[in-house]
Amino acid sequence: MSTDEILDLDVARQKMKKWRDDGYRNSDEIISLGECIILDHANKLGDELWLLYEQVCIAAFDCNRMDLALKCLRALDKQFPKSNRVLKLKAMRKEVLGQYNDAKQIYEVMLEDDPANLSIRKRLIALTKIKNDPEETISALNAYLKDFMADQEAWMELSELYIKQQEFSKAAFCMEEVMLSHPHNHLYHQRYAEIQYTINTPDSMEKARMYFAQALKLDPNNVRALYGLFLTTNSCVAKKGTDAMKTCTWTAERIANMFNSNVGEYQKQAVTEMMGSLSITN
């Protein structure tokens, strides 16, 4: 074997390892490189071969390369006939084939052995989404969050589902959980303010005003938060008097200055239409 061939194999293995360790789902590249390594250099990989089989199998599911996925799955099943990781791949294959009930049964059997298995719980939630059943997905996410309250992505997803169901108070509660873990993320404050603005009660409008202001404090260039602060403050000018009027004037001038200095006419029109209403609609 030439020095160049050894170098190429080492580089390819390092690429695959980096993608695996970083959780990349660049499936086309993984298949292109991984399939060549497995076909041409399987006898040089040692135990790393099985990690590559698993990595390529998942990528093959993504790209609907069921021939390659089945080849990898058979090799893994032969080597590890009682492995839960292989069992999970079998369930994922059922999903790709549209056999959702069979996949669900496999995942539920796995959960009986390992109730705290995070990835399996998430696969079961994904199955409810595939069925396009929002109520079942909401129920599954609520059950999941009782055990994994720190999963902020799940809280965000639950919030969006409640918005689609027009249950805005519940959506706001979910965003509060997200903000507790990410108090300096201006987009979360802005989203919470928009939900409160949509609820449109005196109390919720006051909350919207406060959180638009907080979003703007965290990011002075957040135009949508600035616009939200203008609208919510303008709605309470009569009640709050001079201070509210000053805030309205300041936000209006700031918006005008940002538009005049940073964007052209086409962009102005697009942004104006986008921000015509801050209410969240289904």
Short mmCIF file of C-alpha atoms in Angstrom, two decimals:
data_model
loop_
_atom_site.label_atom_id
_atom_site.label_comp_id
_atom_site.label_asym_id
_atom_site.label_seq_id
_atom_site.Cartn_x
_atom_site.Cartn_y
_atom_site.Cartn_z
CA MET A 1 0.00 0.00 0.00
CA SER A 2 1.34 3.44 -0.92
CA THR A 3 1.89 6.30 1.55
CA ASP A 4 -0.79 8.36 -0.24
CA GLU A 5 -3.37 5.59 0.21
CA ILE A 6 -2.65 5.37 3.96
CA LEU A 7 -2.89 9.17 4.27
CA ASP A 8 -6.19 9.29 2.37
CA LEU A 9 -7.71 6.61 4.59
CA ASP A 10 -6.56 8.40 7.75
CA VAL A 11 -8.01 11.70 6.54
CA ALA A 12 -11.31 10.03 5.64
CA ARG A 13 -11.53 8.34 9.04
CA GLN A 14 -10.81 11.62 10.81
CA LYS A 15 -13.56 13.36 8.82
CA MET A 16 -16.06 10.65 9.66
CA LYS A 17 -15.07 10.77 13.33
CA LYS A 18 -15.46 14.54 13.49
CA TRP A 19 -18.89 14.39 11.86
CA ARG A 20 -19.86 11.60 14.27
CA ASP A 21 -18.59 13.38 17.38
CA ASP A 22 -20.19 16.71 16.40
CA GLY A 23 -23.52 15.13 15.50
CA TYR A 24 -23.49 16.34 11.88
CA ARG A 25 -26.30 15.09 9.63
CA ASN A 26 -24.56 15.89 6.34
CA SER A 27 -25.95 12.60 5.11
CA ASP A 28 -24.92 12.76 1.45
CA GLU A 29 -21.28 13.33 2.36
CA ILE A 30 -21.35 10.66 5.05
CA ILE A 31 -22.71 8.11 2.58
CA SER A 32 -20.25 9.07 -0.15
CA LEU A 33 -17.21 8.81 2.09
CA GLY A 34 -18.38 6.14 4.51
CA GLU A 35 -19.53 3.66 1.89
CA CYS A 36 -16.12 3.79 0.20
CA ILE A 37 -14.31 3.24 3.50
CA ILE A 38 -16.49 0.26 4.42
CA LEU A 39 -16.24 -1.33 0.97
CA ASP A 40 -12.51 -0.82 0.43
CA HIS A 41 -10.95 -0.75 3.91
CA ALA A 42 -13.20 -2.69 6.30
CA ASN A 43 -10.38 -5.05 7.32
CA LYS A 44 -8.20 -2.09 8.45
CA LEU A 45 -10.73 -0.40 10.75
CA GLY A 46 -10.93 -2.69 13.77
CA ASP A 47 -13.77 -1.84 16.16
CA GLU A 48 -14.22 1.51 14.43
CA LEU A 49 -15.94 -0.40 11.62
CA TRP A 50 -19.09 -0.83 13.70
CA LEU A 51 -19.32 2.88 14.47
CA LEU A 52 -19.03 3.58 10.76
CA TYR A 53 -21.74 1.06 9.95
CA GLU A 54 -24.07 2.81 12.41
CA GLN A 55 -23.18 6.28 11.10
CA VAL A 56 -23.68 5.28 7.46
CA CYS A 57 -26.90 3.43 8.29
CA ILE A 58 -28.51 6.55 9.80
CA ALA A 59 -27.33 8.67 6.86
CA ALA A 60 -28.80 6.08 4.48
CA PHE A 61 -32.17 6.43 6.24
CA ASP A 62 -32.00 10.20 5.68
CA CYS A 63 -31.31 9.75 1.97
CA ASN A 64 -33.70 6.82 1.47
CA ARG A 65 -30.82 4.52 0.52
CA MET A 66 -32.57 1.50 1.96
CA ASP A 67 -30.26 -0.97 0.20
CA LEU A 68 -27.24 0.50 1.95
CA ALA A 69 -29.08 0.89 5.26
CA LEU A 70 -30.14 -2.75 5.21
CA LYS A 71 -26.60 -3.88 4.46
CA CYS A 72 -25.25 -1.92 7.43
CA LEU A 73 -28.08 -3.07 9.68
CA ARG A 74 -27.52 -6.74 8.87
CA ALA A 75 -23.81 -6.45 9.62
CA LEU A 76 -24.51 -4.76 12.96
CA ASP A 77 -27.25 -7.22 13.89
CA LYS A 78 -24.94 -10.15 13.20
CA GLN A 79 -22.19 -8.65 15.36
CA PHE A 80 -24.46 -7.33 18.15
CA PRO A 81 -27.67 -9.40 18.08
CA LYS A 82 -28.97 -8.15 21.45
CA SER A 83 -27.89 -4.52 21.24
CA ASN A 84 -30.43 -1.76 21.97
CA ARG A 85 -28.57 0.50 19.56
CA VAL A 86 -29.23 -1.99 16.76
CA LEU A 87 -32.83 -2.35 17.91
CA LYS A 88 -33.23 1.42 17.65
CA LEU A 89 -31.90 1.32 14.07
CA LYS A 90 -34.47 -1.37 13.27
CA ALA A 91 -37.23 0.88 14.59
CA MET A 92 -35.90 3.82 12.56
CA ARG A 93 -36.02 1.63 9.47
CA LYS A 94 -39.66 0.88 10.23
CA GLU A 95 -40.30 4.63 10.37
CA VAL A 96 -38.69 5.21 6.97
CA LEU A 97 -40.83 2.40 5.53
CA GLY A 98 -43.96 4.02 6.99
CA GLN A 99 -44.55 1.18 9.46
CA TYR A 100 -45.15 3.55 12.36
CA ASN A 101 -47.04 1.19 14.65
CA ASP A 102 -44.26 -1.39 14.39
CA ALA A 103 -41.68 1.29 15.17
CA LYS A 104 -43.71 2.45 18.15
CA GLN A 105 -43.89 -1.09 19.53
CA ILE A 106 -40.12 -1.48 19.33
CA TYR A 107 -39.53 1.87 21.06
CA GLU A 108 -41.99 0.99 23.83
CA VAL A 109 -40.23 -2.32 24.47
CA MET A 110 -36.92 -0.45 24.71
CA LEU A 111 -38.43 2.02 27.18
CA GLU A 112 -39.53 -0.80 29.44
CA ASP A 113 -35.85 -1.75 29.83
CA ASP A 114 -34.62 1.85 30.04
CA PRO A 115 -37.37 4.36 31.01
CA ALA A 116 -34.88 7.26 31.10
CA ASN A 117 -33.70 6.76 27.51
CA LEU A 118 -33.86 10.31 26.16
CA SER A 119 -33.44 9.52 22.47
CA ILE A 120 -36.19 6.87 22.48
CA ARG A 121 -38.63 9.23 24.22
CA LYS A 122 -37.91 11.78 21.50
CA ARG A 123 -38.45 9.20 18.74
CA LEU A 124 -41.89 8.42 20.18
CA ILE A 125 -42.76 12.13 20.18
CA ALA A 126 -41.57 12.36 16.57
CA LEU A 127 -43.96 9.54 15.66
CA THR A 128 -46.92 11.55 16.96
CA LYS A 129 -45.81 14.48 14.78
CA ILE A 130 -45.64 12.24 11.72
CA LYS A 131 -49.26 11.26 12.37
CA ASN A 132 -50.13 14.99 12.38
CA ASP A 133 -51.98 14.71 15.68
CA PRO A 134 -51.24 17.94 17.62
CA GLU A 135 -53.16 16.88 20.72
CA GLU A 136 -51.26 13.61 21.00
CA THR A 137 -47.96 15.42 20.42
CA ILE A 138 -48.82 17.97 23.13
CA SER A 139 -49.70 15.15 25.53
CA ALA A 140 -46.44 13.32 24.72
CA LEU A 141 -44.35 16.47 25.17
CA ASN A 142 -45.98 17.27 28.50
CA ALA A 143 -45.27 13.74 29.75
CA TYR A 144 -41.69 14.01 28.49
CA LEU A 145 -41.11 17.38 30.17
CA LYS A 146 -42.23 16.03 33.54
CA ASP A 147 -39.07 13.88 33.43
CA PHE A 148 -36.78 16.18 31.43
CA MET A 149 -37.69 19.72 32.50
CA ALA A 150 -34.36 21.16 31.38
CA ASP A 151 -34.93 20.36 27.69
CA GLN A 152 -35.44 23.87 26.31
CA GLU A 153 -36.00 22.71 22.73
CA ALA A 154 -38.95 20.66 23.95
CA TRP A 155 -40.41 23.70 25.76
CA MET A 156 -40.03 25.75 22.56
CA GLU A 157 -41.70 23.07 20.48
CA LEU A 158 -44.56 22.78 22.98
CA SER A 159 -45.00 26.55 22.92
CA GLU A 160 -45.32 26.55 19.12
CA LEU A 161 -47.84 23.71 19.26
CA TYR A 162 -49.96 25.63 21.77
CA ILE A 163 -49.82 28.66 19.48
CA LYS A 164 -51.14 26.57 16.60
CA GLN A 165 -53.96 25.44 18.88
CA GLN A 166 -54.52 29.11 19.87
CA GLU A 167 -53.86 28.30 23.52
CA PHE A 168 -51.73 31.39 24.02
CA SER A 169 -51.61 31.40 27.84
CA LYS A 170 -50.11 27.90 27.80
CA ALA A 171 -47.70 28.97 25.07
CA ALA A 172 -46.61 31.90 27.25
CA PHE A 173 -45.96 29.55 30.18
CA CYS A 174 -43.67 27.42 28.00
CA MET A 175 -41.73 30.51 26.93
CA GLU A 176 -41.30 31.50 30.58
CA GLU A 177 -39.57 28.16 31.16
CA VAL A 178 -37.28 28.84 28.20
CA MET A 179 -36.41 32.35 29.44
CA LEU A 180 -35.49 31.01 32.89
CA SER A 181 -32.65 29.07 31.29
CA HIS A 182 -31.76 31.72 28.69
CA PRO A 183 -32.37 35.10 30.35
CA HIS A 184 -30.04 36.95 27.97
CA ASN A 185 -31.52 35.76 24.68
CA HIS A 186 -33.38 38.73 23.23
CA LEU A 187 -35.34 36.60 20.75
CA TYR A 188 -36.99 34.62 23.55
CA HIS A 189 -38.06 37.83 25.29
CA GLN A 190 -39.39 39.13 21.98
CA ARG A 191 -41.34 35.92 21.34
CA TYR A 192 -42.84 36.00 24.82
CA ALA A 193 -43.85 39.63 24.29
CA GLU A 194 -45.53 38.76 20.98
CA ILE A 195 -47.55 36.01 22.66
CA GLN A 196 -48.68 38.43 25.37
CA TYR A 197 -49.52 41.02 22.70
CA THR A 198 -51.67 38.41 20.95
CA ILE A 199 -53.57 37.62 24.18
CA ASN A 200 -54.49 41.33 24.16
CA THR A 201 -55.78 41.96 27.67
CA PRO A 202 -54.72 44.99 29.75
CA ASP A 203 -52.40 42.82 31.85
CA SER A 204 -50.92 40.98 28.87
CA MET A 205 -50.32 44.22 26.97
CA GLU A 206 -48.39 45.56 29.95
CA LYS A 207 -46.30 42.36 30.02
CA ALA A 208 -45.76 42.67 26.28
CA ARG A 209 -44.51 46.24 26.74
CA MET A 210 -42.09 45.16 29.48
CA TYR A 211 -40.66 42.25 27.53
CA PHE A 212 -40.34 44.15 24.27
CA ALA A 213 -38.35 46.70 26.29
CA GLN A 214 -36.20 43.92 27.77
CA ALA A 215 -35.57 42.41 24.33
CA LEU A 216 -34.52 45.84 23.09
CA LYS A 217 -32.24 46.30 26.10
CA LEU A 218 -30.52 43.00 25.30
CA ASP A 219 -30.25 43.85 21.60
CA PRO A 220 -30.68 47.55 20.69
CA ASN A 221 -30.86 46.59 16.99
CA ASN A 222 -33.91 44.35 17.35
CA VAL A 223 -36.29 46.28 15.09
CA ARG A 224 -39.29 44.07 15.79
CA ALA A 225 -38.89 44.59 19.55
CA LEU A 226 -38.58 48.32 18.93
CA TYR A 227 -41.77 48.31 16.89
CA GLY A 228 -43.49 46.22 19.55
CA LEU A 229 -42.44 48.68 22.25
CA PHE A 230 -43.85 51.51 20.15
CA LEU A 231 -47.24 49.80 19.67
CA THR A 232 -47.66 48.65 23.27
CA THR A 233 -46.56 51.99 24.72
CA ASN A 234 -48.81 53.87 22.31
CA SER A 235 -51.78 51.82 23.52
CA CYS A 236 -51.30 53.06 27.09
CA VAL A 237 -50.38 56.71 26.46
CA ALA A 238 -53.67 57.95 27.93
CA LYS A 239 -53.13 55.90 31.07
CA LYS A 240 -49.42 56.52 31.63
CA GLY A 241 -49.18 60.09 30.37
CA THR A 242 -45.95 61.96 29.69
CA ASP A 243 -43.49 59.09 30.17
CA ALA A 244 -45.39 56.87 27.73
CA MET A 245 -45.56 59.74 25.21
CA LYS A 246 -41.80 60.23 25.46
CA THR A 247 -41.20 56.53 24.87
CA CYS A 248 -43.53 56.54 21.85
CA THR A 249 -41.73 59.54 20.37
CA TRP A 250 -38.32 57.99 20.98
CA THR A 251 -39.24 54.62 19.43
CA ALA A 252 -40.87 56.28 16.42
CA GLU A 253 -37.79 58.42 15.79
CA ARG A 254 -35.50 55.46 16.26
CA ILE A 255 -37.45 53.35 13.76
CA ALA A 256 -37.47 56.19 11.25
CA ASN A 257 -33.73 56.73 11.63
CA MET A 258 -32.97 53.03 11.23
CA PHE A 259 -35.10 52.81 8.10
CA ASN A 260 -33.70 55.95 6.52
CA SER A 261 -30.06 55.11 7.15
CA ASN A 262 -29.88 51.34 6.69
CA VAL A 263 -32.37 50.14 4.07
CA GLY A 264 -33.68 51.02 0.63
CA GLU A 265 -37.27 51.55 -0.43
CA TYR A 266 -37.85 47.89 -1.34
CA GLN A 267 -36.54 46.71 2.04
CA LYS A 268 -38.62 49.34 3.83
CA GLN A 269 -41.80 48.09 2.22
CA ALA A 270 -40.96 44.44 2.95
CA VAL A 271 -40.17 45.11 6.61
CA THR A 272 -43.25 47.33 7.01
CA GLU A 273 -45.51 44.59 5.64
CA MET A 274 -43.84 41.96 7.82
CA MET A 275 -44.35 44.04 10.94
CA GLY A 276 -47.82 45.28 10.07
CA SER A 277 -49.16 43.30 13.02
CA LEU A 278 -47.32 41.69 15.90
CA SER A 279 -50.20 39.38 16.68
CA ILE A 280 -49.36 35.72 16.20
CA THR A 281 -51.77 34.00 13.86
CA ASN A 282 -52.27 30.30 13.21
#
